[in-house]
mmCIF file of N, CA and C in Angstrom:
data_model
loop_
_atom_site.group_PDB
_atom_site.id
_atom_site.type_symbol
_atom_site.label_atom_id
_atom_site.label_comp_id
_atom_site.label_asym_id
_atom_site.label_seq_id
_atom_site.Cartn_x
_atom_site.Cartn_y
_atom_site.Cartn_z
ATOM 1 N N UNK H 1034 0.479 -1.396 -0.110
ATOM 2 C CA UNK H 1034 -0.386 0.208 -0.015
ATOM 3 C C UNK H 1034 0.875 1.407 0.214
ATOM 4 N N UNK H 1035 0.844 2.323 -0.741
ATOM 5 C CA UNK H 1035 1.165 3.779 -0.361
ATOM 6 C C UNK H 1035 0.615 4.617 -0.515
ATOM 7 N N UNK H 1036 1.191 5.631 -0.175
ATOM 8 C CA UNK H 1036 -0.144 7.011 -0.487
ATOM 9 C C UNK H 1036 -0.363 7.851 -1.142
ATOM 10 N N UNK H 1037 -1.747 7.543 -1.305
ATOM 11 C CA UNK H 1037 -1.873 9.142 -2.696
ATOM 12 C C UNK H 1037 -1.475 10.346 -2.829
ATOM 13 N N UNK H 1038 -1.141 9.990 -4.773
ATOM 14 C CA UNK H 1038 -0.305 11.940 -4.288
ATOM 15 C C UNK H 1038 0.902 12.197 -3.966
ATOM 16 N N UNK H 1039 2.291 10.653 -3.384
ATOM 17 C CA UNK H 1039 3.171 10.682 -3.136
ATOM 18 C C UNK H 1039 4.339 10.081 -3.441
ATOM 19 N N UNK H 1040 5.351 9.931 -2.720
ATOM 20 C CA UNK H 1040 6.643 8.796 -4.615
ATOM 21 C C UNK H 1040 5.844 7.562 -3.616
ATOM 22 N N UNK H 1041 6.166 6.313 -4.408
ATOM 23 C CA UNK H 1041 5.567 5.081 -4.155
ATOM 24 C C UNK H 1041 6.602 4.092 -3.285
ATOM 25 N N UNK H 1042 6.269 4.704 -2.012
ATOM 26 C CA UNK H 1042 7.167 4.587 -0.699
ATOM 27 C C UNK H 1042 6.121 3.627 -0.141
ATOM 28 N N UNK H 1043 6.030 2.736 0.978
ATOM 29 C CA UNK H 1043 5.048 1.907 1.895
ATOM 30 C C UNK H 1043 4.765 2.743 3.229
ATOM 31 N N UNK H 1044 2.951 2.735 2.885
ATOM 32 C CA UNK H 1044 2.942 3.123 4.547
ATOM 33 C C UNK H 1044 3.196 2.771 5.385
ATOM 34 N N UNK H 1045 2.499 2.904 6.442
ATOM 35 C CA UNK H 1045 3.094 2.304 7.834
ATOM 36 C C UNK H 1045 1.397 1.404 8.042
ATOM 37 N N UNK H 1046 1.557 -0.840 8.107
ATOM 38 C CA UNK H 1046 0.889 -0.771 8.093
ATOM 39 C C UNK H 1046 0.094 -0.880 9.207
ATOM 40 N N UNK H 1047 -0.054 0.272 10.207
ATOM 41 C CA UNK H 1047 -0.041 0.499 11.151
ATOM 42 C C UNK H 1047 -1.756 1.015 11.471
ATOM 43 N N UNK H 1048 -1.710 1.893 10.055
ATOM 44 C CA UNK H 1048 -2.842 2.196 9.266
ATOM 45 C C UNK H 1048 -3.074 1.936 8.364
ATOM 46 N N UNK H 1049 -3.185 0.692 8.570
ATOM 47 C CA UNK H 1049 -4.035 -0.143 6.989
ATOM 48 C C UNK H 1049 -5.839 -0.367 8.391
ATOM 49 N N UNK H 1050 -6.946 -0.749 7.645
ATOM 50 C CA UNK H 1050 -8.139 -1.382 7.720
ATOM 51 C C UNK H 1050 -8.354 -2.448 8.581
ATOM 52 N N UNK H 1051 -8.839 -3.162 9.149
ATOM 53 C CA UNK H 1051 -8.721 -3.999 10.439
ATOM 54 C C UNK H 1051 -8.711 -5.539 8.990
ATOM 55 N N UNK H 1052 -9.619 -5.057 8.314
ATOM 56 C CA UNK H 1052 -9.960 -6.486 7.228
ATOM 57 C C UNK H 1052 -9.072 -6.688 6.709
ATOM 58 N N UNK H 1053 -8.082 -5.616 6.279
ATOM 59 C CA UNK H 1053 -6.394 -5.617 4.899
ATOM 60 C C UNK H 1053 -6.072 -6.694 6.723
ATOM 61 N N UNK H 1054 -5.171 -5.725 7.502
ATOM 62 C CA UNK H 1054 -4.704 -6.260 8.577
ATOM 63 C C UNK H 1054 -4.874 -8.512 8.568
ATOM 64 N N UNK H 1055 -6.516 -8.122 8.666
ATOM 65 C CA UNK H 1055 -7.071 -9.521 8.544
ATOM 66 C C UNK H 1055 -5.716 -10.738 7.855
ATOM 67 N N UNK H 1056 -5.885 -9.846 6.362
ATOM 68 C CA UNK H 1056 -5.256 -10.585 5.022
ATOM 69 C C UNK H 1056 -3.926 -10.258 5.184
ATOM 70 N N UNK H 1057 -3.844 -9.495 5.321
ATOM 71 C CA UNK H 1057 -2.011 -9.600 5.325
ATOM 72 C C UNK H 1057 -1.754 -10.686 6.249
ATOM 73 N N UNK H 1058 -2.709 -11.241 7.940
ATOM 74 C CA UNK H 1058 -1.741 -12.184 9.450
ATOM 75 C C UNK H 1058 -1.814 -13.341 8.296
ATOM 76 N N UNK H 1059 -2.578 -13.622 7.667
ATOM 77 C CA UNK H 1059 -2.821 -14.645 7.188
ATOM 78 C C UNK H 1059 -1.610 -14.706 6.105
ATOM 79 N N UNK H 1060 -1.391 -13.627 5.576
ATOM 80 C CA UNK H 1060 -0.259 -14.860 4.298
ATOM 81 C C UNK H 1060 0.668 -14.131 5.298
ATOM 82 N N UNK H 1061 0.675 -13.697 6.605
ATOM 83 C CA UNK H 1061 2.177 -14.079 6.965
ATOM 84 C C UNK H 1061 2.106 -15.742 7.872
ATOM 85 N N UNK H 1062 1.550 -16.399 8.418
ATOM 86 C CA UNK H 1062 1.152 -17.293 8.912
ATOM 87 C C UNK H 1062 1.411 -18.447 7.706
ATOM 88 N N UNK H 1063 1.273 -17.459 5.932
ATOM 89 C CA UNK H 1063 1.850 -18.757 5.107
ATOM 90 C C UNK H 1063 2.914 -18.846 5.394
ATOM 91 N N UNK H 1064 3.155 -17.458 5.604
ATOM 92 C CA UNK H 1064 4.783 -17.986 4.462
ATOM 93 C C UNK H 1064 5.964 -18.159 6.123
ATOM 94 N N UNK H 1065 5.305 -17.319 7.401
ATOM 95 C CA UNK H 1065 6.321 -18.314 8.268
ATOM 96 C C UNK H 1065 6.203 -19.333 8.803
ATOM 97 N N UNK H 1066 4.834 -19.904 7.943
ATOM 98 C CA UNK H 1066 5.968 -21.238 7.321
ATOM 99 C C UNK H 1066 6.321 -22.183 6.515
ATOM 100 N N UNK H 1067 5.956 -21.687 5.809
ATOM 101 C CA UNK H 1067 6.631 -21.918 4.565
ATOM 102 C C UNK H 1067 8.666 -21.106 5.291
ATOM 103 N N UNK H 1068 8.930 -20.757 6.075
ATOM 104 C CA UNK H 1068 10.017 -20.381 6.876
ATOM 105 C C UNK H 1068 10.367 -18.800 6.060
ATOM 106 N N UNK H 1069 9.881 -17.965 6.096
ATOM 107 C CA UNK H 1069 10.125 -17.304 5.560
ATOM 108 C C UNK H 1069 9.711 -15.665 7.079
ATOM 109 N N UNK H 1070 10.135 -14.949 6.844
ATOM 110 C CA UNK H 1070 10.244 -13.410 8.000
ATOM 111 C C UNK H 1070 9.573 -12.278 6.819
ATOM 112 N N UNK H 1071 8.519 -11.856 7.500
ATOM 113 C CA UNK H 1071 8.912 -10.230 7.085
ATOM 114 C C UNK H 1071 9.522 -9.147 7.680
ATOM 115 N N UNK H 1072 10.467 -8.336 6.368
ATOM 116 C CA UNK H 1072 10.901 -6.982 6.813
ATOM 117 C C UNK H 1072 10.463 -6.254 8.043
ATOM 118 N N UNK H 1073 10.523 -5.116 8.614
ATOM 119 C CA UNK H 1073 9.534 -4.587 9.461
ATOM 120 C C UNK H 1073 9.845 -3.222 9.166
ATOM 121 N N UNK H 1074 8.504 -2.794 8.885
ATOM 122 C CA UNK H 1074 8.451 -1.591 7.834
ATOM 123 C C UNK H 1074 9.586 -0.781 8.289
ATOM 124 N N UNK H 1075 10.318 0.226 9.322
ATOM 125 C CA UNK H 1075 11.070 0.673 9.719
ATOM 126 C C UNK H 1075 12.321 0.703 8.665
ATOM 127 N N UNK H 1076 12.971 -0.791 8.587
ATOM 128 C CA UNK H 1076 13.876 -0.992 8.112
ATOM 129 C C UNK H 1076 14.209 -0.193 6.510
ATOM 130 N N UNK H 1077 13.160 -0.298 5.553
ATOM 131 C CA UNK H 1077 12.926 -0.147 4.347
ATOM 132 C C UNK H 1077 13.238 1.295 3.829
ATOM 133 N N UNK H 1078 13.460 2.450 5.513
ATOM 134 C CA UNK H 1078 13.822 4.026 5.741
ATOM 135 C C UNK H 1078 15.098 3.612 5.474
ATOM 136 N N UNK H 1079 16.105 2.163 6.028
ATOM 137 C CA UNK H 1079 18.232 2.999 6.881
ATOM 138 C C UNK H 1079 18.088 3.191 5.264
ATOM 139 N N UNK H 1080 19.526 3.982 5.562
ATOM 140 C CA UNK H 1080 20.582 4.081 4.705
ATOM 141 C C UNK H 1080 21.015 2.511 3.969
ATOM 142 N N UNK H 1081 20.912 1.840 2.669
ATOM 143 C CA UNK H 1081 21.562 0.781 2.129
ATOM 144 C C UNK H 1081 22.971 0.822 2.319
ATOM 145 N N UNK H 1082 24.171 0.000 2.861
ATOM 146 C CA UNK H 1082 25.222 0.073 2.819
ATOM 147 C C UNK H 1082 26.252 -0.061 0.966
ATOM 148 N N UNK H 1083 26.204 0.830 0.721
ATOM 149 C CA UNK H 1083 27.403 1.121 -0.409
ATOM 150 C C UNK H 1083 26.658 1.190 -1.225
ATOM 151 N N UNK H 1084 25.163 1.598 -1.304
ATOM 152 C CA UNK H 1084 24.234 1.982 -2.893
ATOM 153 C C UNK H 1084 24.193 3.650 -2.588
ATOM 154 N N UNK H 1085 23.624 4.556 -3.608
ATOM 155 C CA UNK H 1085 24.119 5.700 -4.135
ATOM 156 C C UNK H 1085 22.586 5.332 -4.956
ATOM 157 N N UNK H 1086 21.753 7.083 -5.657
ATOM 158 C CA UNK H 1086 21.177 6.263 -7.046
ATOM 159 C C UNK H 1086 22.093 7.518 -8.058
ATOM 160 N N UNK H 1087 21.430 6.650 -8.920
ATOM 161 C CA UNK H 1087 22.983 6.727 -10.745
ATOM 162 C C UNK H 1087 22.131 8.364 -10.696
ATOM 163 N N UNK H 1088 21.137 9.507 -10.327
ATOM 164 C CA UNK H 1088 20.425 10.175 -10.511
ATOM 165 C C UNK H 1088 21.641 11.181 -9.566
ATOM 166 N N UNK H 1089 21.576 11.807 -8.276
ATOM 167 C CA UNK H 1089 22.473 12.612 -8.024
ATOM 168 C C UNK H 1089 23.312 12.099 -7.362
ATOM 169 N N UNK H 1090 23.816 10.687 -7.478
ATOM 170 C CA UNK H 1090 24.808 9.777 -5.915
ATOM 171 C C UNK H 1090 24.733 10.022 -4.455
ATOM 172 N N UNK H 1091 23.430 10.340 -4.323
ATOM 173 C CA UNK H 1091 23.438 10.345 -3.304
ATOM 174 C C UNK H 1091 22.801 9.246 -1.950
ATOM 175 N N UNK H 1092 23.462 9.102 -1.309
ATOM 176 C CA UNK H 1092 22.779 7.851 -0.291
ATOM 177 C C UNK H 1092 21.745 6.864 -0.288
ATOM 178 N N UNK H 1093 21.372 5.516 -0.900
ATOM 179 C CA UNK H 1093 20.285 5.340 -1.328
ATOM 180 C C UNK H 1093 19.823 4.968 0.005
ATOM 181 N N UNK H 1094 18.556 4.931 0.548
ATOM 182 C CA UNK H 1094 17.853 3.801 1.521
ATOM 183 C C UNK H 1094 17.333 2.241 1.256
ATOM 184 N N UNK H 1095 17.132 1.618 1.886
ATOM 185 C CA UNK H 1095 16.936 -0.135 0.614
ATOM 186 C C UNK H 1095 15.581 -0.042 0.281
ATOM 187 N N UNK H 1096 14.630 0.150 0.333
ATOM 188 C CA UNK H 1096 13.585 0.185 -0.144
ATOM 189 C C UNK H 1096 14.240 1.091 -1.665
ATOM 190 N N UNK H 1097 15.420 2.577 -2.215
ATOM 191 C CA UNK H 1097 15.530 2.039 -3.390
ATOM 192 C C UNK H 1097 15.875 1.406 -4.060
ATOM 193 N N UNK H 1098 17.457 0.513 -2.148
ATOM 194 C CA UNK H 1098 17.546 -0.294 -3.110
ATOM 195 C C UNK H 1098 16.752 -1.176 -4.207
ATOM 196 N N UNK H 1099 15.874 -1.500 -3.089
ATOM 197 C CA UNK H 1099 14.944 -2.870 -3.441
ATOM 198 C C UNK H 1099 14.040 -2.389 -4.707
ATOM 199 N N UNK H 1100 13.676 -1.561 -4.716
ATOM 200 C CA UNK H 1100 12.593 -1.359 -6.143
ATOM 201 C C UNK H 1100 12.301 0.442 -6.530
ATOM 202 N N UNK H 1101 13.771 0.310 -6.687
ATOM 203 C CA UNK H 1101 13.374 1.640 -7.530
ATOM 204 C C UNK H 1101 14.477 1.650 -8.464
ATOM 205 N N UNK H 1102 13.358 1.673 -9.999
ATOM 206 C CA UNK H 1102 13.884 1.388 -11.462
ATOM 207 C C UNK H 1102 15.500 1.999 -11.447
ATOM 208 N N UNK H 1103 15.848 2.772 -10.950
ATOM 209 C CA UNK H 1103 16.779 3.812 -11.028
ATOM 210 C C UNK H 1103 17.164 4.312 -10.148
ATOM 211 N N UNK H 1104 18.696 3.345 -9.404
ATOM 212 C CA UNK H 1104 19.144 3.526 -8.120
ATOM 213 C C UNK H 1104 20.667 3.544 -8.056
#
């Protein structure tokens, strides 16, 4: 989920409606049964070591490094 009218950054899951949280929790259960773990929301905004953006050479965040078209 992303904020409308802003850059494509994830919103805090705590802001989601309860029905959506229920679906997310069901998905988490399936993934946990497969030995997978979700990355906490806060980690997306940390600097990614040794990663910079291509356009301006600034340090890239984990989110930008994983999901941006140009980093």
